[in-house]
Amino acid sequence: MSFRVRKAVFPVAGQGTRFLPATKTVPKEMLPVVDRPLIQYAVDEAIEAGCDTLVFVTNRYKHAVADYFDKAYELEQALEKSGKTEMLALIRDVLPKHVRAVFVTQSEPLGLGHAVLCARPVIGDEPFAVLLPDDLIWNRHGKGALRQMTELAAENDAGVIAVQDVPREKTGSYGIVATDSFDGRAGRIRAMVEKPSPEQAPSTLAVVGRYLLPGRIFEFLDKLPPGKGGEIQLTDAIAALLDSSPILAYRFQGTRFDCGSRIGLVEATIRFALDHEDLNQAARMAMESALSELGVRDS
Ligand code: G1P
């Protein structure tokens, strides 16, 4: 097995109910952080890591993600005619020329593991990445999280899963891993459980939405009974794989924003606005004036 990853899977079939009413018509992956939709951050991270085939697992109602990555012919013509080259570059750059997007449909919402299984015909049996766009990972001046992971996978010829430490009372929101040893930033995973209670969690090392997995995972996903919440869980398939394939847990460099929650999306927006080359000054002033205005009113 050689862990060279070229294909990335983006499960984007979820309903995004935490963001209703916005997500009544706009998929949560299309919600913006400053001026780019969430999905664009995950796509850029995958491309930086060397992926050239992006597989989006959508449902039959979600056309916005496919439309976003499609060529906007009329808009491009209009911008070209009026000489708006910077804007033209912005919409052309959503996907570089060497990258192709493939769309597969998840016909029933049977869970994350099932969504990944839907990508099997495109992935085949080669190693691949899974990125959950809700988890926005920002590494200001360094390599993206997935790039760090592909390098580790190639060095060790092993799968890699991104993890971070969470408070024990939060284990019920995550897949939790137990490792044999943790030397520096990585350790081989011995056990993995989906959303255990704080009392039952084998550790407080939580999985965040980046995985590098061998193609063999599909054999396990295919046979899996429903797990936590009655859903086919990716965590359960990985747990079944651990005896026969090494998978490393990796504490990535960077900050993760949980953009599946409203406060996470707000945090990411604040952080990116404060770091934005055109907006940073104005964003700082807006935040200071909002804080002093509310501070006066609340005290
Ligand atoms: C999924 C996974 C979970 C992981 C989490 C990371 O859960 O099932 O193991 O820790 O993503 O964001 P979800 O948040 O989709 O319920």
Coordinates of C-alpha atoms and ligand atoms in Angstrom, one line a residue:
M1 CA 0.0 0.0 0.0
S2 CA 1.4 3.4 -0.9
F3 CA -0.4 6.3 0.7
R4 CA -0.5 8.8 -2.2
V5 CA -3.8 10.6 -2.1
R6 CA -5.3 12.2 -5.2
K7 CA -9.1 12.0 -4.5
A8 CA -11.1 13.8 -1.9
V9 CA -14.6 13.2 -0.7
F10 CA -16.9 16.0 0.5
P11 CA -20.0 14.8 2.2
V12 CA -22.4 17.7 1.6
A13 CA -25.9 16.0 1.7
G14 CA -26.8 17.2 5.3
Q15 CA -29.8 19.4 5.9
G16 CA -28.1 22.0 8.0
T17 CA -31.0 22.5 10.3
R18 CA -28.9 24.4 12.9
F19 CA -28.9 27.3 10.4
L20 CA -32.6 27.5 9.6
P21 CA -34.2 29.6 8.2
A22 CA -31.1 30.5 6.1
T23 CA -30.6 26.8 5.1
K24 CA -34.2 26.5 3.8
T25 CA -32.8 27.5 0.4
V26 CA -29.0 27.9 0.9
P27 CA -27.0 24.7 1.7
K28 CA -24.9 25.3 4.8
E29 CA -21.7 24.6 2.8
M30 CA -22.6 27.7 0.8
L31 CA -22.8 30.0 3.8
P32 CA -20.0 32.6 3.5
V33 CA -17.0 33.3 5.8
V34 CA -16.3 36.9 4.7
D35 CA -16.6 36.4 0.9
R36 CA -16.0 32.7 0.2
P37 CA -18.4 29.9 0.9
L38 CA -17.4 27.3 3.5
I39 CA -17.0 24.6 0.8
Q40 CA -14.3 26.7 -0.9
Y41 CA -12.0 26.6 2.1
A42 CA -12.2 22.8 2.3
V43 CA -11.7 22.5 -1.5
D44 CA -8.6 24.8 -1.4
E45 CA -7.2 22.7 1.4
A46 CA -7.7 19.5 -0.6
I47 CA -6.1 21.0 -3.7
E48 CA -3.1 22.3 -1.7
A49 CA -2.7 18.7 -0.4
G50 CA -2.3 17.4 -4.0
C51 CA -5.9 16.2 -4.7
D52 CA -7.1 16.6 -8.3
T53 CA -10.4 14.7 -8.2
L54 CA -13.1 16.1 -5.8
V55 CA -16.1 14.0 -5.1
F56 CA -19.1 15.8 -3.7
V57 CA -21.8 13.6 -2.1
T58 CA -25.0 15.6 -2.4
N59 CA -28.7 15.0 -2.2
R60 CA -31.1 15.5 -5.0
Y61 CA -32.3 18.9 -3.7
K62 CA -28.9 20.5 -3.5
H63 CA -27.9 22.0 -6.8
A64 CA -26.2 25.1 -5.4
V65 CA -22.8 23.3 -4.7
A66 CA -22.7 21.9 -8.3
D67 CA -23.8 25.2 -9.7
Y68 CA -21.0 27.0 -7.8
F69 CA -18.3 24.8 -9.2
D70 CA -19.8 24.8 -12.7
K71 CA -18.6 27.4 -15.3
A72 CA -20.7 30.6 -15.1
Y73 CA -20.6 31.2 -18.9
E74 CA -22.8 34.3 -19.2
L75 CA -21.3 36.0 -16.1
E76 CA -17.7 35.3 -17.4
Q77 CA -18.6 36.8 -20.9
A78 CA -20.1 39.9 -19.2
L79 CA -17.1 40.4 -17.0
E80 CA -14.7 39.8 -19.9
K81 CA -16.5 42.3 -22.1
S82 CA -16.4 45.0 -19.4
G83 CA -12.7 44.4 -18.6
K84 CA -13.3 43.3 -15.0
T85 CA -10.4 40.9 -15.0
E86 CA -10.0 40.7 -11.2
M87 CA -13.6 39.6 -10.7
L88 CA -13.2 37.2 -13.7
A89 CA -10.2 35.6 -12.0
L90 CA -12.2 35.2 -8.7
I91 CA -14.9 33.2 -10.3
R92 CA -12.6 31.2 -12.6
D93 CA -10.3 30.3 -9.7
V94 CA -12.9 28.4 -7.7
L95 CA -11.4 25.3 -9.3
P96 CA -8.0 25.3 -11.0
K97 CA -8.0 23.7 -14.5
H98 CA -6.2 20.5 -13.5
V99 CA -8.9 19.7 -10.9
R100 CA -12.2 17.9 -11.8
A101 CA -15.3 17.8 -9.7
V102 CA -17.6 14.7 -9.6
F103 CA -21.0 14.7 -8.1
V104 CA -22.7 11.6 -6.6
T105 CA -26.1 11.5 -5.0
Q106 CA -26.8 10.0 -1.6
S107 CA -30.4 9.0 -2.0
E108 CA -31.3 8.5 1.7
P109 CA -29.8 10.3 4.7
L110 CA -28.3 7.1 6.3
G111 CA -25.3 8.7 8.0
L112 CA -21.7 9.9 7.3
G113 CA -20.4 6.3 6.7
H114 CA -23.1 5.8 4.1
A115 CA -22.3 9.1 2.4
V116 CA -18.7 8.1 2.1
L117 CA -19.7 4.7 0.7
C118 CA -21.7 6.5 -2.1
A119 CA -18.3 7.7 -3.4
R120 CA -16.9 4.2 -3.9
P121 CA -17.5 4.0 -7.6
V122 CA -15.3 7.1 -8.1
I123 CA -12.6 6.2 -5.6
G124 CA -12.1 2.5 -6.4
D125 CA -9.6 0.9 -4.1
E126 CA -7.0 3.7 -3.7
P127 CA -6.4 5.8 -0.6
F128 CA -8.5 8.9 -0.4
A129 CA -9.3 11.9 1.8
V130 CA -12.6 12.8 3.5
L131 CA -13.1 16.5 4.4
L132 CA -16.1 17.7 6.4
P133 CA -16.5 21.3 5.3
D134 CA -18.2 22.3 8.6
D135 CA -14.8 22.0 10.2
L136 CA -12.9 25.0 8.9
I137 CA -9.2 24.6 9.7
W138 CA -7.0 27.7 9.5
N139 CA -3.2 27.5 9.7
R140 CA -2.3 31.2 9.1
H141 CA 1.2 30.9 7.7
G142 CA 1.8 27.2 7.4
K143 CA 0.6 24.2 5.5
G144 CA -3.0 23.3 5.5
A145 CA -4.1 20.5 7.8
L146 CA -4.7 18.0 5.0
R147 CA -1.3 18.7 3.5
Q148 CA 0.3 18.0 6.8
M149 CA -1.6 14.8 6.9
T150 CA -0.7 13.6 3.4
E151 CA 3.0 14.1 4.2
L152 CA 2.6 12.0 7.4
A153 CA 0.6 9.3 5.6
A154 CA 3.3 9.0 2.9
E155 CA 6.2 8.9 5.4
N156 CA 4.4 6.1 7.5
D157 CA 2.5 4.4 4.8
A158 CA -0.6 4.6 7.0
G159 CA -4.0 6.3 7.2
V160 CA -4.2 9.5 9.2
I161 CA -7.1 11.1 11.1
A162 CA -7.0 14.7 12.5
V163 CA -7.7 15.0 16.2
Q164 CA -7.7 17.7 18.8
D165 CA -8.1 17.6 22.6
V166 CA -11.6 18.5 23.9
P167 CA -13.0 18.9 27.4
R168 CA -14.3 15.6 28.8
E169 CA -17.9 16.9 28.9
K170 CA -17.8 17.3 25.1
T171 CA -16.9 13.7 24.1
G172 CA -20.5 13.0 23.2
S173 CA -20.2 15.4 20.2
Y174 CA -17.3 13.6 18.6
G175 CA -15.6 10.4 17.5
I176 CA -13.1 9.7 20.2
V177 CA -9.8 7.8 19.7
A178 CA -7.5 5.9 22.0
T179 CA -3.9 5.6 20.9
D180 CA -1.1 3.2 21.8
S181 CA 1.5 5.9 22.2
F182 CA 1.6 9.5 21.2
D183 CA 5.1 10.5 20.2
G184 CA 5.2 14.2 19.4
R185 CA 2.1 14.9 17.3
A186 CA 1.0 11.5 16.1
G187 CA 0.1 8.1 17.5
R188 CA -1.3 4.8 16.2
I189 CA -5.0 4.4 16.9
R190 CA -6.0 1.4 19.0
A191 CA -9.7 2.1 19.4
M192 CA -12.3 4.5 18.2
V193 CA -15.8 5.2 19.4
E194 CA -18.5 7.4 18.0
K195 CA -19.8 10.0 20.5
P196 CA -19.3 8.2 23.8
S197 CA -20.6 9.7 27.1
P198 CA -17.8 11.4 29.2
E199 CA -17.8 8.3 31.5
Q200 CA -17.3 5.9 28.7
A201 CA -14.9 7.9 26.5
P202 CA -11.5 6.1 26.2
S203 CA -9.7 9.5 26.1
T204 CA -10.5 13.1 25.3
L205 CA -8.8 13.1 21.8
A206 CA -11.6 14.0 19.4
V207 CA -11.8 13.4 15.7
V208 CA -12.2 16.5 13.6
G209 CA -13.4 16.4 10.0
R210 CA -10.3 15.3 8.1
Y211 CA -9.5 11.7 7.3
L212 CA -7.0 9.9 5.0
L213 CA -8.3 6.3 4.6
P214 CA -7.3 3.3 2.6
G215 CA -9.7 2.1 -0.1
R216 CA -10.3 -1.1 2.0
I217 CA -12.6 1.0 4.2
F218 CA -15.4 0.4 1.7
E219 CA -15.4 -3.3 2.4
F220 CA -16.2 -2.5 6.0
L221 CA -18.7 0.3 5.3
D222 CA -20.5 -2.0 2.9
K223 CA -21.2 -4.6 5.7
L224 CA -21.8 -2.2 8.6
P225 CA -25.0 -2.3 10.6
P226 CA -26.4 1.1 11.8
G227 CA -24.6 2.4 14.8
K228 CA -25.0 5.5 17.0
G229 CA -28.2 7.4 16.2
G230 CA -29.3 4.6 13.9
E231 CA -26.9 5.8 11.2
I232 CA -24.1 4.1 9.3
Q233 CA -21.1 5.6 11.1
L234 CA -17.7 6.2 9.4
T235 CA -16.2 5.8 12.9
D236 CA -17.4 2.2 13.2
A237 CA -15.9 1.2 9.9
I238 CA -12.6 2.7 10.9
A239 CA -12.7 0.9 14.2
A240 CA -13.2 -2.4 12.4
L241 CA -10.2 -1.6 10.1
L242 CA -7.7 -0.9 12.9
D243 CA -6.5 -4.5 13.4
S244 CA -5.5 -4.9 9.8
S245 CA -4.5 -1.4 8.7
P246 CA -2.5 1.1 10.7
I247 CA -4.2 4.5 11.2
L248 CA -2.5 7.4 12.9
A249 CA -4.2 10.1 15.0
Y250 CA -2.6 13.4 14.2
R251 CA -2.7 16.7 16.2
F252 CA -2.6 19.1 13.3
Q253 CA -1.1 22.6 13.4
G254 CA -3.8 25.2 13.0
T255 CA -7.1 26.4 14.5
R256 CA -10.4 24.6 13.9
F257 CA -13.7 26.4 13.7
D258 CA -16.8 24.3 14.2
C259 CA -18.8 26.0 11.4
G260 CA -21.6 23.4 11.9
S261 CA -22.6 25.6 14.9
R262 CA -23.7 29.2 14.7
I263 CA -21.1 30.5 17.2
G264 CA -18.3 28.6 15.2
L265 CA -19.3 30.4 12.0
V266 CA -19.4 33.7 13.8
E267 CA -15.9 33.0 15.3
A268 CA -14.5 32.1 11.9
T269 CA -16.0 35.2 10.4
I270 CA -14.4 37.5 13.0
R271 CA -11.0 35.8 12.7
F272 CA -10.9 35.9 8.9
A273 CA -12.2 39.5 8.8
L274 CA -9.5 40.6 11.2
D275 CA -6.9 38.9 9.1
H276 CA -8.3 40.0 5.7
E277 CA -5.9 42.3 3.7
D278 CA -8.6 44.8 2.7
L279 CA -11.0 44.5 5.6
N280 CA -8.8 44.2 8.7
Q281 CA -8.8 47.9 9.8
A282 CA -12.5 48.3 9.1
A283 CA -13.4 45.0 10.8
R284 CA -11.4 46.0 13.9
M285 CA -13.1 49.4 14.1
A286 CA -16.6 47.8 13.6
M287 CA -15.9 45.3 16.4
E288 CA -14.5 47.9 18.8
S289 CA -17.5 50.2 18.2
A290 CA -20.0 47.3 18.6
L291 CA -18.3 46.2 21.9
S292 CA -18.3 49.7 23.3
E293 CA -21.9 50.3 22.3
L294 CA -23.2 47.1 23.7
G295 CA -20.9 47.4 26.7
V296 CA -22.5 50.8 27.6
R297 CA -26.0 49.5 27.1
D298 CA -25.5 46.3 29.1
S299 CA -23.7 47.8 32.1
Ligands
G1P1 C1 -18.9 13.7 12.5 C2 -18.2 12.3 12.9 C3 -17.5 12.5 14.2 C4 -16.5 13.6 14.2 C5 -17.2 14.9 13.7 C6 -16.1 16.0 13.5 O1 -19.9 14.0 13.4 O2 -19.2 11.3 12.9 O3 -16.9 11.3 14.6 O4 -15.9 13.8 15.4 O5 -17.9 14.7 12.5 O6 -16.7 17.2 13.1 P1 -21.0 15.1 13.1 O7 -20.4 16.4 13.7 O8 -21.3 15.1 11.7 O9 -22.2 14.7 13.9

